[in-house]
Amino acid sequence: MKNYDDTISFLGQWGSFQQTVFFLLGVSIMPNGFGTLSLVFLTATPSHHCLVPEVNLSQDWRNAIIPIEVVNGKQELSRCSRYRLDVVENLSAQGFIPGRDVNLTDLEQEGCVDGWSYSKDIYQSTVVSEFDLVCRDQWKEPLTSTIFFLGFLCGSFVSGQLSDRFGRKPVLFATMAIQTVFTFAEIFSPSWTVFSSLIFISAVGQVSNYISAFVLGSEILTGNVRVLFSSMGVCVAFAFGYMVLPPIAYFLRDWKSLLLGSTLICLIYAPLWWFIPESPRWLLSQGRVEEAEAIVRKAAKKNRVEAPLVIFEDCIAYADETEMHSKEQHNIFDLLRTKNIRNITLILCLIWSTLNTGYYGLSLNSAELHANPYISSFLSAAVEVPAYIFCWVVVRYFPRRLSVTCLLLLGGVSLFLIQLVPQSLSDLAVALEMVGKFGLSTGAALIYIYTAEIYPTVLRNTATGTCSSVSRVVICIMPFILKLSVYFKYLPYIILGTLSVVSAFAALFLPESFGRPLPQTIQEMHKRERWVLKGI
């Protein structure tokens, strides 16, 4: 019985049909890059200090009522305290001058009982300023991003099962609708609790339609085009969506306007329903042969080739029954059953976690790199495009183990060096962070392919899904790691750099897969491990 790729080989690999699918699926992924990294601007914390109500104060006391604090070697107005208003009002009424007649350090302080005044120099408003996620409630700001990534984790678990049951195309557009509706609903959130609940559901939709688009493209496209789509196409589309975000956020500086813009971008893709087909592979697996044939015949007409009279004559269930039976006999525990496979699994989980945590950590931190957060965020997005192109080059020409090790070292060393840069050379610090982002972004794209090449067919999907899920769990704590900068400015860089260097050395103990056939069985995987021990 011929396999699916052989059966539809008459279509070719890069006709009008494949070009349309490649391009439109990439377009459908772009809103995910925009929506995911919009957290950079939605949860930004504007400069703020305690609000001083309109009371009878002299201008000297109004200027002095907010204490001065030293933060990272710089003097700033206190964000969470002020001198007691009733005391200051009494002193002002008596004609005392602050600093001359009164020693300010002797005055009692109080919290921001009247609320806060937020600077509008950069942002008109954010979720932080809307719901006052500062001072005692400042823990809610990183928790917002964590809740979003928990939605990613949940969506990763359910999307595969939904698309296996209901089809790739319906799940792609249904989850895109969920993303659109709940993103729009966030605009009307009356409280932080409601906003967090809505952003969780929106994140479930985002990651689900991303995965559905990835699977749909991988099943429709064949040969080198499938490799190009899987390794570079989806990543570059995500990066372009990310690149569009800073310019739009620059003009829409209000968080509600930015969410509305994100909603409108998602709505543009509704017409794609009539141009993106269902996966013929999935239809065949469900026994819907006539529908699969109709899609392939339409593709043949678009590619201007002649289709056979009967396309799927002996391919009613294109999936290999032996392979399916094998998958039923293997599960996640097989990744830990033997010492060698267990070591490989643990090392890969560490590397996956390091790369994805580094990617999202540097992306979320991009607004802190430069006085203008829109410029620094655009640079952070733009560096991903050459990173993913370089990943495609690496996949074609370079050994996997050495490549992953070098990329991790590049990212780790660059992040370590940032703390050595004088404050007068801030552009150099930005350049080093972009080099780190380049290395970790390239590695994050490469590790998908490397993992798939290491494990045998019977464990490949399980291993990739497990490593991805573990890394998403770790990503959930990333927003809190970034907040450690309040204790020491460079502490997040030190943590990410240390993880990268440790992971780089751990990668040296992985087997090489470049230029070798994919293992089909666990026995073949063990054989490859023996090659590593012998230095082959």
Short mmCIF file of N, CA and C in Angstrom, two decimals, residues 170-320:
data_model
loop_
_atom_site.label_atom_id
_atom_site.label_comp_id
_atom_site.label_asym_id
_atom_site.label_seq_id
_atom_site.Cartn_x
_atom_site.Cartn_y
_atom_site.Cartn_z
N PRO A 170 -11.64 23.17 11.34
CA PRO A 170 -12.63 23.72 12.29
C PRO A 170 -12.01 24.22 13.58
N VAL A 171 -11.02 23.48 14.11
CA VAL A 171 -10.38 23.91 15.35
C VAL A 171 -9.55 25.17 15.13
N LEU A 172 -8.88 25.27 13.98
CA LEU A 172 -8.10 26.47 13.66
C LEU A 172 -8.98 27.71 13.72
N PHE A 173 -10.13 27.66 13.06
CA PHE A 173 -10.98 28.85 12.99
C PHE A 173 -11.83 29.04 14.25
N ALA A 174 -12.20 27.95 14.91
CA ALA A 174 -12.95 28.08 16.16
C ALA A 174 -12.09 28.73 17.24
N THR A 175 -10.84 28.29 17.33
CA THR A 175 -9.95 28.88 18.35
C THR A 175 -9.53 30.30 17.97
N MET A 176 -9.47 30.58 16.67
CA MET A 176 -9.21 31.96 16.24
C MET A 176 -10.38 32.86 16.66
N ALA A 177 -11.60 32.31 16.56
CA ALA A 177 -12.78 33.07 17.01
C ALA A 177 -12.74 33.29 18.52
N ILE A 178 -12.32 32.27 19.27
CA ILE A 178 -12.19 32.41 20.73
C ILE A 178 -11.19 33.50 21.06
N GLN A 179 -10.06 33.48 20.38
CA GLN A 179 -9.03 34.50 20.60
C GLN A 179 -9.60 35.89 20.33
N THR A 180 -10.33 36.04 19.23
CA THR A 180 -10.87 37.35 18.84
C THR A 180 -11.92 37.84 19.83
N VAL A 181 -12.87 36.98 20.17
CA VAL A 181 -13.99 37.37 21.04
C VAL A 181 -13.49 37.74 22.44
N PHE A 182 -12.62 36.92 22.98
CA PHE A 182 -12.19 37.17 24.36
C PHE A 182 -11.16 38.31 24.44
N THR A 183 -10.41 38.53 23.37
CA THR A 183 -9.54 39.71 23.34
C THR A 183 -10.39 40.98 23.35
N PHE A 184 -11.47 40.97 22.58
CA PHE A 184 -12.38 42.11 22.55
C PHE A 184 -13.06 42.29 23.91
N ALA A 185 -13.42 41.18 24.55
CA ALA A 185 -14.10 41.26 25.84
C ALA A 185 -13.20 41.85 26.92
N GLU A 186 -11.88 41.67 26.78
CA GLU A 186 -10.95 42.21 27.77
C GLU A 186 -11.07 43.73 27.91
N ILE A 187 -11.48 44.38 26.83
CA ILE A 187 -11.60 45.84 26.84
C ILE A 187 -12.58 46.30 27.92
N PHE A 188 -13.60 45.50 28.17
CA PHE A 188 -14.67 45.90 29.09
C PHE A 188 -14.50 45.32 30.49
N SER A 189 -13.30 44.84 30.79
CA SER A 189 -13.06 44.23 32.10
C SER A 189 -13.28 45.25 33.22
N PRO A 190 -14.16 44.97 34.18
CA PRO A 190 -14.38 45.90 35.29
C PRO A 190 -13.34 45.77 36.41
N SER A 191 -12.55 44.70 36.38
CA SER A 191 -11.57 44.47 37.44
C SER A 191 -10.42 43.64 36.90
N TRP A 192 -9.34 43.61 37.69
CA TRP A 192 -8.18 42.81 37.29
C TRP A 192 -8.53 41.33 37.27
N THR A 193 -9.36 40.87 38.17
CA THR A 193 -9.74 39.46 38.23
C THR A 193 -10.45 39.04 36.95
N VAL A 194 -11.38 39.87 36.48
CA VAL A 194 -12.10 39.56 35.24
C VAL A 194 -11.13 39.59 34.06
N PHE A 195 -10.26 40.60 34.03
CA PHE A 195 -9.29 40.71 32.93
C PHE A 195 -8.40 39.48 32.88
N SER A 196 -7.94 39.01 34.02
CA SER A 196 -7.06 37.83 34.08
C SER A 196 -7.78 36.58 33.59
N SER A 197 -9.05 36.45 33.93
CA SER A 197 -9.82 35.29 33.48
C SER A 197 -9.97 35.31 31.96
N LEU A 198 -10.23 36.49 31.41
CA LEU A 198 -10.42 36.61 29.96
C LEU A 198 -9.11 36.39 29.21
N ILE A 199 -8.00 36.89 29.77
CA ILE A 199 -6.72 36.74 29.06
C ILE A 199 -6.27 35.28 29.07
N PHE A 200 -6.68 34.54 30.11
CA PHE A 200 -6.38 33.10 30.16
C PHE A 200 -7.07 32.38 29.00
N ILE A 201 -8.37 32.66 28.80
CA ILE A 201 -9.12 32.00 27.72
C ILE A 201 -8.59 32.44 26.36
N SER A 202 -8.26 33.72 26.25
CA SER A 202 -7.68 34.22 24.99
C SER A 202 -6.38 33.50 24.66
N ALA A 203 -5.55 33.24 25.68
CA ALA A 203 -4.28 32.54 25.47
C ALA A 203 -4.52 31.09 25.02
N VAL A 204 -5.54 30.45 25.58
CA VAL A 204 -5.90 29.09 25.14
C VAL A 204 -6.21 29.10 23.64
N GLY A 205 -6.98 30.10 23.20
CA GLY A 205 -7.30 30.20 21.77
C GLY A 205 -6.09 30.48 20.92
N GLN A 206 -5.20 31.35 21.40
CA GLN A 206 -4.02 31.72 20.62
C GLN A 206 -3.12 30.52 20.34
N VAL A 207 -2.74 29.82 21.38
CA VAL A 207 -1.82 28.70 21.18
C VAL A 207 -2.50 27.57 20.43
N SER A 208 -3.80 27.40 20.60
CA SER A 208 -4.51 26.32 19.91
C SER A 208 -4.56 26.56 18.41
N ASN A 209 -4.83 27.80 18.00
CA ASN A 209 -4.87 28.03 16.55
C ASN A 209 -3.47 28.04 15.94
N TYR A 210 -2.46 28.38 16.75
CA TYR A 210 -1.08 28.28 16.26
C TYR A 210 -0.72 26.82 15.98
N ILE A 211 -1.01 25.96 16.94
CA ILE A 211 -0.70 24.54 16.79
C ILE A 211 -1.50 23.93 15.64
N SER A 212 -2.78 24.31 15.53
CA SER A 212 -3.62 23.77 14.46
C SER A 212 -3.08 24.18 13.09
N ALA A 213 -2.65 25.44 12.96
CA ALA A 213 -2.09 25.90 11.69
C ALA A 213 -0.79 25.15 11.38
N PHE A 214 0.02 24.93 12.40
CA PHE A 214 1.29 24.20 12.23
C PHE A 214 1.02 22.77 11.74
N VAL A 215 0.08 22.09 12.39
CA VAL A 215 -0.23 20.71 12.02
C VAL A 215 -0.86 20.65 10.63
N LEU A 216 -1.78 21.58 10.34
CA LEU A 216 -2.45 21.59 9.05
C LEU A 216 -1.45 21.77 7.92
N GLY A 217 -0.52 22.72 8.08
CA GLY A 217 0.50 22.92 7.06
C GLY A 217 1.43 21.73 6.91
N SER A 218 1.78 21.12 8.03
CA SER A 218 2.68 19.96 7.99
C SER A 218 2.03 18.77 7.30
N GLU A 219 0.70 18.66 7.38
CA GLU A 219 0.01 17.52 6.78
C GLU A 219 -0.33 17.76 5.31
N ILE A 220 -0.58 19.00 4.92
CA ILE A 220 -0.92 19.28 3.52
C ILE A 220 0.33 19.35 2.66
N LEU A 221 1.37 20.03 3.16
CA LEU A 221 2.60 20.20 2.39
C LEU A 221 3.45 18.94 2.47
N THR A 222 4.31 18.75 1.49
CA THR A 222 5.15 17.54 1.45
C THR A 222 6.59 17.91 1.13
N GLY A 223 7.48 16.94 1.37
CA GLY A 223 8.88 17.07 0.98
C GLY A 223 9.59 18.25 1.62
N ASN A 224 10.44 18.91 0.83
CA ASN A 224 11.24 20.02 1.33
C ASN A 224 10.38 21.22 1.72
N VAL A 225 9.24 21.36 1.08
CA VAL A 225 8.35 22.49 1.41
C VAL A 225 7.79 22.32 2.81
N ARG A 226 7.49 21.08 3.18
CA ARG A 226 7.01 20.83 4.55
C ARG A 226 8.10 21.18 5.56
N VAL A 227 9.35 20.81 5.28
CA VAL A 227 10.46 21.14 6.17
C VAL A 227 10.63 22.65 6.29
N LEU A 228 10.52 23.35 5.15
CA LEU A 228 10.66 24.80 5.15
C LEU A 228 9.55 25.45 5.97
N PHE A 229 8.33 24.96 5.81
CA PHE A 229 7.20 25.51 6.56
C PHE A 229 7.36 25.27 8.06
N SER A 230 7.76 24.05 8.42
CA SER A 230 7.85 23.68 9.83
C SER A 230 9.02 24.35 10.54
N SER A 231 10.14 24.51 9.83
CA SER A 231 11.34 25.02 10.48
C SER A 231 11.46 26.54 10.42
N MET A 232 10.95 27.16 9.35
CA MET A 232 11.13 28.59 9.19
C MET A 232 9.82 29.34 8.95
N GLY A 233 8.92 28.77 8.17
CA GLY A 233 7.70 29.48 7.77
C GLY A 233 6.87 29.98 8.93
N VAL A 234 6.53 29.08 9.87
CA VAL A 234 5.67 29.47 10.99
C VAL A 234 6.40 30.45 11.91
N CYS A 235 7.70 30.26 12.08
CA CYS A 235 8.47 31.13 12.99
C CYS A 235 8.59 32.54 12.42
N VAL A 236 8.86 32.65 11.13
CA VAL A 236 8.98 33.97 10.51
C VAL A 236 7.63 34.69 10.51
N ALA A 237 6.54 33.95 10.28
CA ALA A 237 5.21 34.55 10.33
C ALA A 237 4.92 35.11 11.72
N PHE A 238 5.27 34.35 12.76
CA PHE A 238 5.10 34.81 14.13
C PHE A 238 5.94 36.07 14.37
N ALA A 239 7.18 36.07 13.86
CA ALA A 239 8.07 37.21 14.05
C ALA A 239 7.54 38.46 13.35
N PHE A 240 6.97 38.30 12.16
CA PHE A 240 6.39 39.45 11.45
C PHE A 240 5.21 40.03 12.23
N GLY A 241 4.39 39.14 12.83
CA GLY A 241 3.30 39.63 13.67
C GLY A 241 3.83 40.42 14.85
N TYR A 242 4.92 39.95 15.42
CA TYR A 242 5.57 40.63 16.53
C TYR A 242 6.13 41.98 16.08
N MET A 243 6.69 42.05 14.87
CA MET A 243 7.27 43.29 14.36
C MET A 243 6.21 44.36 14.11
N VAL A 244 5.00 43.94 13.77
CA VAL A 244 3.92 44.89 13.53
C VAL A 244 3.46 45.54 14.84
N LEU A 245 3.64 44.83 15.95
CA LEU A 245 3.13 45.29 17.24
C LEU A 245 3.68 46.65 17.69
N PRO A 246 5.01 46.86 17.75
CA PRO A 246 5.50 48.15 18.28
C PRO A 246 5.01 49.38 17.51
N PRO A 247 5.01 49.37 16.16
CA PRO A 247 4.49 50.57 15.47
C PRO A 247 3.02 50.85 15.79
N ILE A 248 2.21 49.80 15.86
CA ILE A 248 0.79 50.01 16.18
C ILE A 248 0.64 50.48 17.63
N ALA A 249 1.41 49.87 18.54
CA ALA A 249 1.34 50.28 19.95
C ALA A 249 1.81 51.73 20.12
N TYR A 250 2.72 52.17 19.25
CA TYR A 250 3.20 53.56 19.33
C TYR A 250 2.07 54.55 19.07
N PHE A 251 1.20 54.23 18.13
CA PHE A 251 0.09 55.12 17.81
C PHE A 251 -1.14 54.87 18.69
N LEU A 252 -1.27 53.66 19.22
CA LEU A 252 -2.39 53.33 20.11
C LEU A 252 -1.84 53.14 21.52
N ARG A 253 -1.62 54.22 22.22
CA ARG A 253 -0.92 54.14 23.51
C ARG A 253 -1.84 53.85 24.69
N ASP A 254 -3.09 53.65 24.41
CA ASP A 254 -4.06 53.27 25.43
C ASP A 254 -4.28 51.77 25.35
N TRP A 255 -4.31 51.08 26.49
CA TRP A 255 -4.37 49.61 26.48
C TRP A 255 -5.65 49.09 25.83
N LYS A 256 -6.75 49.81 25.99
CA LYS A 256 -8.00 49.38 25.37
C LYS A 256 -7.95 49.53 23.85
N SER A 257 -7.33 50.60 23.39
CA SER A 257 -7.18 50.80 21.94
C SER A 257 -6.29 49.72 21.34
N LEU A 258 -5.24 49.33 22.08
CA LEU A 258 -4.35 48.29 21.58
C LEU A 258 -5.08 46.95 21.48
N LEU A 259 -5.92 46.63 22.47
CA LEU A 259 -6.71 45.40 22.41
C LEU A 259 -7.71 45.45 21.26
N LEU A 260 -8.28 46.62 21.02
CA LEU A 260 -9.21 46.76 19.90
C LEU A 260 -8.48 46.54 18.58
N GLY A 261 -7.27 47.09 18.47
CA GLY A 261 -6.47 46.87 17.27
C GLY A 261 -6.15 45.40 17.07
N SER A 262 -5.83 44.71 18.15
CA SER A 262 -5.56 43.27 18.08
C SER A 262 -6.79 42.50 17.62
N THR A 263 -7.96 42.93 18.08
CA THR A 263 -9.21 42.28 17.68
C THR A 263 -9.46 42.46 16.19
N LEU A 264 -9.27 43.67 15.71
CA LEU A 264 -9.51 43.95 14.29
C LEU A 264 -8.57 43.16 13.39
N ILE A 265 -7.31 43.01 13.84
CA ILE A 265 -6.35 42.22 13.06
C ILE A 265 -6.83 40.78 12.95
N CYS A 266 -7.37 40.24 14.04
CA CYS A 266 -7.88 38.86 14.00
C CYS A 266 -9.08 38.74 13.07
N LEU A 267 -9.94 39.76 13.04
CA LEU A 267 -11.15 39.70 12.21
C LEU A 267 -10.81 39.64 10.72
N ILE A 268 -9.69 40.24 10.35
CA ILE A 268 -9.31 40.26 8.94
C ILE A 268 -9.17 38.85 8.37
N TYR A 269 -8.86 37.88 9.25
CA TYR A 269 -8.55 36.54 8.77
C TYR A 269 -9.77 35.63 8.65
N ALA A 270 -10.95 36.14 8.98
CA ALA A 270 -12.17 35.33 8.84
C ALA A 270 -12.39 34.82 7.41
N PRO A 271 -12.14 35.63 6.36
CA PRO A 271 -12.35 35.13 4.98
C PRO A 271 -11.45 33.97 4.59
N LEU A 272 -10.39 33.72 5.36
CA LEU A 272 -9.49 32.62 5.00
C LEU A 272 -10.19 31.27 5.05
N TRP A 273 -11.35 31.19 5.71
CA TRP A 273 -12.11 29.93 5.77
C TRP A 273 -12.38 29.38 4.38
N TRP A 274 -12.62 30.24 3.42
CA TRP A 274 -12.97 29.79 2.07
C TRP A 274 -11.75 29.46 1.22
N PHE A 275 -10.55 29.67 1.73
CA PHE A 275 -9.35 29.44 0.93
C PHE A 275 -8.42 28.38 1.52
N ILE A 276 -8.53 28.11 2.83
CA ILE A 276 -7.69 27.10 3.46
C ILE A 276 -8.47 25.79 3.54
N PRO A 277 -7.97 24.71 2.96
CA PRO A 277 -8.71 23.44 2.97
C PRO A 277 -8.48 22.64 4.25
N GLU A 278 -9.32 21.65 4.44
CA GLU A 278 -9.09 20.69 5.51
C GLU A 278 -7.93 19.77 5.10
N SER A 279 -7.33 19.13 6.07
CA SER A 279 -6.24 18.21 5.80
C SER A 279 -6.77 16.91 5.19
N PRO A 280 -6.39 16.59 3.95
CA PRO A 280 -6.83 15.31 3.37
C PRO A 280 -6.35 14.11 4.19
N ARG A 281 -5.18 14.26 4.82
CA ARG A 281 -4.68 13.16 5.66
C ARG A 281 -5.66 12.87 6.79
N TRP A 282 -6.14 13.94 7.44
CA TRP A 282 -7.06 13.74 8.55
C TRP A 282 -8.38 13.16 8.05
N LEU A 283 -8.86 13.63 6.91
CA LEU A 283 -10.11 13.11 6.35
C LEU A 283 -9.99 11.62 6.05
N LEU A 284 -8.85 11.21 5.53
CA LEU A 284 -8.64 9.79 5.24
C LEU A 284 -8.63 8.98 6.53
N SER A 285 -8.02 9.54 7.57
CA SER A 285 -7.97 8.81 8.85
C SER A 285 -9.36 8.62 9.44
N GLN A 286 -10.31 9.47 9.01
CA GLN A 286 -11.69 9.37 9.49
C GLN A 286 -12.58 8.58 8.52
N GLY A 287 -11.95 8.06 7.44
CA GLY A 287 -12.72 7.30 6.46
C GLY A 287 -13.51 8.16 5.49
N ARG A 288 -13.26 9.45 5.45
CA ARG A 288 -13.98 10.38 4.56
C ARG A 288 -13.20 10.54 3.26
N VAL A 289 -13.18 9.45 2.49
CA VAL A 289 -12.33 9.38 1.31
C VAL A 289 -12.80 10.34 0.22
N GLU A 290 -14.11 10.45 0.02
CA GLU A 290 -14.62 11.30 -1.05
C GLU A 290 -14.26 12.77 -0.82
N GLU A 291 -14.33 13.21 0.43
CA GLU A 291 -13.97 14.60 0.74
C GLU A 291 -12.48 14.83 0.51
N ALA A 292 -11.66 13.86 0.89
CA ALA A 292 -10.21 13.98 0.69
C ALA A 292 -9.89 14.04 -0.80
N GLU A 293 -10.54 13.19 -1.58
CA GLU A 293 -10.30 13.18 -3.03
C GLU A 293 -10.74 14.50 -3.65
N ALA A 294 -11.85 15.06 -3.19
CA ALA A 294 -12.34 16.33 -3.74
C ALA A 294 -11.31 17.44 -3.53
N ILE A 295 -10.70 17.48 -2.35
CA ILE A 295 -9.69 18.51 -2.06
C ILE A 295 -8.47 18.33 -2.93
N VAL A 296 -8.02 17.08 -3.10
CA VAL A 296 -6.84 16.81 -3.92
C VAL A 296 -7.11 17.11 -5.38
N ARG A 297 -8.32 16.79 -5.88
CA ARG A 297 -8.66 17.09 -7.28
C ARG A 297 -8.70 18.60 -7.51
N LYS A 298 -9.22 19.33 -6.53
CA LYS A 298 -9.24 20.79 -6.64
C LYS A 298 -7.82 21.33 -6.65
N ALA A 299 -6.94 20.71 -5.84
CA ALA A 299 -5.53 21.12 -5.82
C ALA A 299 -4.86 20.83 -7.16
N ALA A 300 -5.18 19.68 -7.75
CA ALA A 300 -4.61 19.32 -9.05
C ALA A 300 -5.04 20.32 -10.12
N LYS A 301 -6.31 20.71 -10.08
CA LYS A 301 -6.81 21.70 -11.05
C LYS A 301 -6.09 23.02 -10.89
N LYS A 302 -5.85 23.41 -9.62
CA LYS A 302 -5.16 24.67 -9.37
C LYS A 302 -3.70 24.61 -9.81
N ASN A 303 -3.09 23.43 -9.66
CA ASN A 303 -1.70 23.25 -10.08
C ASN A 303 -1.56 22.92 -11.56
N ARG A 304 -2.72 22.76 -12.23
CA ARG A 304 -2.76 22.46 -13.67
C ARG A 304 -2.07 21.13 -13.99
N VAL A 305 -2.40 20.13 -13.19
CA VAL A 305 -1.92 18.77 -13.46
C VAL A 305 -3.13 17.84 -13.52
N GLU A 306 -2.93 16.69 -14.13
CA GLU A 306 -4.01 15.71 -14.29
C GLU A 306 -4.02 14.76 -13.11
N ALA A 307 -5.17 14.62 -12.47
CA ALA A 307 -5.30 13.70 -11.34
C ALA A 307 -5.73 12.32 -11.85
N PRO A 308 -5.29 11.23 -11.21
CA PRO A 308 -5.74 9.88 -11.60
C PRO A 308 -7.26 9.74 -11.43
N LEU A 309 -7.84 8.76 -12.12
CA LEU A 309 -9.28 8.53 -11.99
C LEU A 309 -9.65 8.19 -10.55
N VAL A 310 -8.82 7.34 -9.92
CA VAL A 310 -9.02 7.00 -8.51
C VAL A 310 -7.73 7.34 -7.78
N ILE A 311 -7.82 8.26 -6.83
CA ILE A 311 -6.60 8.74 -6.17
C ILE A 311 -6.22 7.85 -4.99
N PHE A 312 -7.19 7.58 -4.11
CA PHE A 312 -6.89 6.84 -2.88
C PHE A 312 -7.46 5.43 -2.95
N GLU A 313 -7.12 4.72 -4.01
CA GLU A 313 -7.67 3.38 -4.23
C GLU A 313 -7.32 2.42 -3.10
N ASP A 314 -6.07 2.43 -2.67
CA ASP A 314 -5.67 1.52 -1.59
C ASP A 314 -5.10 2.31 -0.42
N CYS A 315 -5.64 3.52 -0.22
CA CYS A 315 -5.12 4.39 0.84
C CYS A 315 -6.25 4.96 1.67
N ILE A 316 -7.24 4.12 1.96
CA ILE A 316 -8.40 4.58 2.73
C ILE A 316 -7.97 5.06 4.10
N ALA A 317 -7.11 4.34 4.71
CA ALA A 317 -6.52 4.77 5.99
C ALA A 317 -5.03 4.91 5.75
N TYR A 318 -4.63 6.13 5.46
CA TYR A 318 -3.24 6.32 5.02
C TYR A 318 -2.23 6.04 6.12
N ALA A 319 -2.63 6.16 7.38
CA ALA A 319 -1.67 5.93 8.47
C ALA A 319 -1.28 4.47 8.52
N ASP A 320 -0.03 4.24 8.78
CA ASP A 320 0.48 2.87 8.87
C ASP A 320 -0.05 2.20 10.13
#
